[in-house]
Amino acid sequence: MKIDCKRTVAELKELRALTANENGAQRIAWSDMWLKAREWFTAKLDGLPVEHHYDAAGNHWITLAGESPRALILGSHLDSVPNGGWLDGCLGVMTALETLRGFAKAQNGRPPVTIRLVDWADEEGARFGRSLLGSSAFAGTHSIDADRGRTDKDGIRLEDALRRCGVEIDRFPEARREQAHAAGYLELHIEQGPVLEGLGLPLGVVLGTKGVERHAITFHGQEAHSGSTPMAVRRDALAAAAKLALEIRGIARKHPDAVCTMGSVKTFPGIVTAVVGRCEATLDQRDLDAGVLAGMFSEAREASERFAQEERCTVEWSRIWNIEPIQFHPALVGLCEEAVKETAGAAHRMPSGPLHDAAEVARAGIPTVMMFVQSLRGISHNKIEDSKEEHLETAVQAFGRLAEKTAQWILGTSSNSVR
Ligand SMILES: [Zn+2]
């Protein structure tokens, strides 16, 4: 299959010129700039033997019919955060397009399986705080009532912003119809972290997306005068929280890919002349293994109780949010490793810390895998987000190989899994 990886890099630059300003990409979902990006993308379909339409959640589907209706889906998202980078999301969409072109050409316009490209709507959740909106509607994990009334910073309701783009939130469940015949899903994305750069490798094989446990932790002590209260009798809520902030590092380090973060600490009364009577902290814990995640949660909880006792305080926990780890499909992980090795020489298996649309697709039971390309400095969601062009080109080649291998795999798998 012939893949023109330089064309993909050129098109990404074209998109950047069209939809970024001096602060970076401005393709915020449901905005005019996003619609402009989608219109630009649609023009790229001219001359290809494809059908395209938007589903009930605003996801854009492009279908190249194959000999078999069983479909290999390639996707990512064109939307960006405000002041975003030139690769997050759109790299995956433009690489999927190049792969689709390759299939259209190599097979005389009729590949052995159906090839579908999807540009997911509102992956970032930048405006309404709800990530993976379109892909969760596709997966059937979306709960309309929880999101209908969300507003942006100007008070505009999510429901109304979507309607302006021709999408009715009440029709979201209809997006599940796109699951028909889905037999595999592939997504290329920038790593958005420093691991591959540290290893000196261009590409990574993604094992899945980490599960997240996110909690609010409040330590209660006793507010007291900072001058008159002897050290021995203090009930310092910050001291207990501070011990926990250090302890979670050791809890995470027992596992190779686990992370624990105390991202927010607020003290009350929060003045220079008072012992802290109440300390509100947050804890975010992530790992790809559900057992590791559950273990880290209970260890942190036990430690917080121990530190509360040591400081003569009490502690309460309340869950802010959680999601289970999503493991990608073992057969597709194997194919991805082959494709990466054949193209780049060495492959590294790694979990994804950030969530991606691929996690929602996997939750729908569709065999899924992702490929990562190295990010420079590990920085993303920022205009300085970047990857080496040679790495981007290698990624496009490797993704094309992975798509070919997966199409063959779909042909070879039993018809039991026909959806
Ligand atoms: Zn992204």
PDB file of N, CA, C and O and ligand atoms in Angstrom, residues 76-77 79 87-90 123-124 187 189-190 192 355-357 381, ligand 1:
ATOM      1  N   SER A  76      -9.650   9.851  15.073  1.00  0.00           N
ATOM      2  CA  SER A  76      -9.139  10.754  16.105  1.00  0.00           C
ATOM      3  C   SER A  76     -10.019  12.008  16.035  1.00  0.00           C
ATOM      4  O   SER A  76     -11.155  11.914  15.565  1.00  0.00           O
ATOM      5  N   HIS A  77      -9.497  13.154  16.448  1.00  0.00           N
ATOM      6  CA  HIS A  77     -10.363  14.337  16.537  1.00  0.00           C
ATOM      7  C   HIS A  77      -9.699  15.576  15.952  1.00  0.00           C
ATOM      8  O   HIS A  77      -8.503  15.798  16.140  1.00  0.00           O
ATOM      9  N   ASP A  79     -10.905  18.623  16.767  1.00  0.00           N
ATOM     10  CA  ASP A  79     -11.038  19.738  17.716  1.00  0.00           C
ATOM     11  C   ASP A  79      -9.774  19.866  18.566  1.00  0.00           C
ATOM     12  O   ASP A  79      -9.010  18.910  18.723  1.00  0.00           O
ATOM     13  N   LEU A  87      -0.664  19.170  16.516  1.00  0.00           N
ATOM     14  CA  LEU A  87      -0.684  17.729  16.270  1.00  0.00           C
ATOM     15  C   LEU A  87      -1.762  16.970  17.045  1.00  0.00           C
ATOM     16  O   LEU A  87      -2.253  15.941  16.573  1.00  0.00           O
ATOM     17  N   ASP A  88      -2.102  17.439  18.236  1.00  0.00           N
ATOM     18  CA  ASP A  88      -3.041  16.737  19.096  1.00  0.00           C
ATOM     19  C   ASP A  88      -4.358  16.499  18.348  1.00  0.00           C
ATOM     20  O   ASP A  88      -5.053  17.451  18.006  1.00  0.00           O
ATOM     21  N   GLY A  89      -4.676  15.247  18.096  1.00  0.00           N
ATOM     22  CA  GLY A  89      -5.934  14.910  17.434  1.00  0.00           C
ATOM     23  C   GLY A  89      -5.840  14.923  15.923  1.00  0.00           C
ATOM     24  O   GLY A  89      -6.036  13.905  15.270  1.00  0.00           O
ATOM     25  N   CYS A  90      -5.479  16.088  15.351  1.00  0.00           N
ATOM     26  CA  CYS A  90      -5.504  16.190  13.886  1.00  0.00           C
ATOM     27  C   CYS A  90      -4.444  15.293  13.239  1.00  0.00           C
ATOM     28  O   CYS A  90      -4.633  14.841  12.109  1.00  0.00           O
ATOM     29  N   GLU A 123     -13.681  15.883  21.427  1.00  0.00           N
ATOM     30  CA  GLU A 123     -12.857  15.004  22.268  1.00  0.00           C
ATOM     31  C   GLU A 123     -12.373  15.764  23.493  1.00  0.00           C
ATOM     32  O   GLU A 123     -12.304  15.232  24.592  1.00  0.00           O
ATOM     33  N   GLU A 124     -11.989  17.023  23.289  1.00  0.00           N
ATOM     34  CA  GLU A 124     -11.288  17.752  24.343  1.00  0.00           C
ATOM     35  C   GLU A 124     -12.191  18.200  25.494  1.00  0.00           C
ATOM     36  O   GLU A 124     -11.716  18.366  26.615  1.00  0.00           O
ATOM     37  N   GLU A 187      -6.045   4.140  16.369  1.00  0.00           N
ATOM     38  CA  GLU A 187      -5.859   5.584  16.524  1.00  0.00           C
ATOM     39  C   GLU A 187      -4.384   5.898  16.741  1.00  0.00           C
ATOM     40  O   GLU A 187      -3.730   5.293  17.588  1.00  0.00           O
ATOM     41  N   HIS A 189      -1.781   8.879  17.886  1.00  0.00           N
ATOM     42  CA  HIS A 189      -1.825  10.114  18.665  1.00  0.00           C
ATOM     43  C   HIS A 189      -0.415  10.469  19.112  1.00  0.00           C
ATOM     44  O   HIS A 189       0.429   9.582  19.229  1.00  0.00           O
ATOM     45  N   ILE A 190      -0.180  11.751  19.352  1.00  0.00           N
ATOM     46  CA  ILE A 190       1.093  12.120  19.982  1.00  0.00           C
ATOM     47  C   ILE A 190       1.069  11.644  21.429  1.00  0.00           C
ATOM     48  O   ILE A 190       0.005  11.577  22.052  1.00  0.00           O
ATOM     49  N   GLN A 192       2.164  13.058  24.198  1.00  0.00           N
ATOM     50  CA  GLN A 192       1.837  14.123  25.157  1.00  0.00           C
ATOM     51  C   GLN A 192       2.558  13.944  26.489  1.00  0.00           C
ATOM     52  O   GLN A 192       2.130  14.482  27.508  1.00  0.00           O
ATOM     53  N   LEU A 355      -6.792  10.151  28.787  1.00  0.00           N
ATOM     54  CA  LEU A 355      -7.853   9.377  28.137  1.00  0.00           C
ATOM     55  C   LEU A 355      -7.908   9.743  26.665  1.00  0.00           C
ATOM     56  O   LEU A 355      -7.478  10.809  26.272  1.00  0.00           O
ATOM     57  N   HIS A 356      -8.441   8.848  25.858  1.00  0.00           N
ATOM     58  CA  HIS A 356      -8.590   9.105  24.428  1.00  0.00           C
ATOM     59  C   HIS A 356      -9.908   8.509  23.965  1.00  0.00           C
ATOM     60  O   HIS A 356     -10.458   7.612  24.616  1.00  0.00           O
ATOM     61  N   ASP A 357     -10.376   8.969  22.780  1.00  0.00           N
ATOM     62  CA  ASP A 357     -11.599   8.398  22.200  1.00  0.00           C
ATOM     63  C   ASP A 357     -11.497   6.879  22.095  1.00  0.00           C
ATOM     64  O   ASP A 357     -12.497   6.177  22.235  1.00  0.00           O
ATOM     65  N   HIS A 381      -1.164  20.389  24.594  1.00  0.00           N
ATOM     66  CA  HIS A 381      -2.162  21.387  24.986  1.00  0.00           C
ATOM     67  C   HIS A 381      -1.486  22.746  25.135  1.00  0.00           C
ATOM     68  O   HIS A 381      -1.751  23.499  26.062  1.00  0.00           O
TER      69      HIS A 381
HETATM   70 ZN    ZN B   1      -6.070  14.397  21.510  1.00  0.00          ZN
END
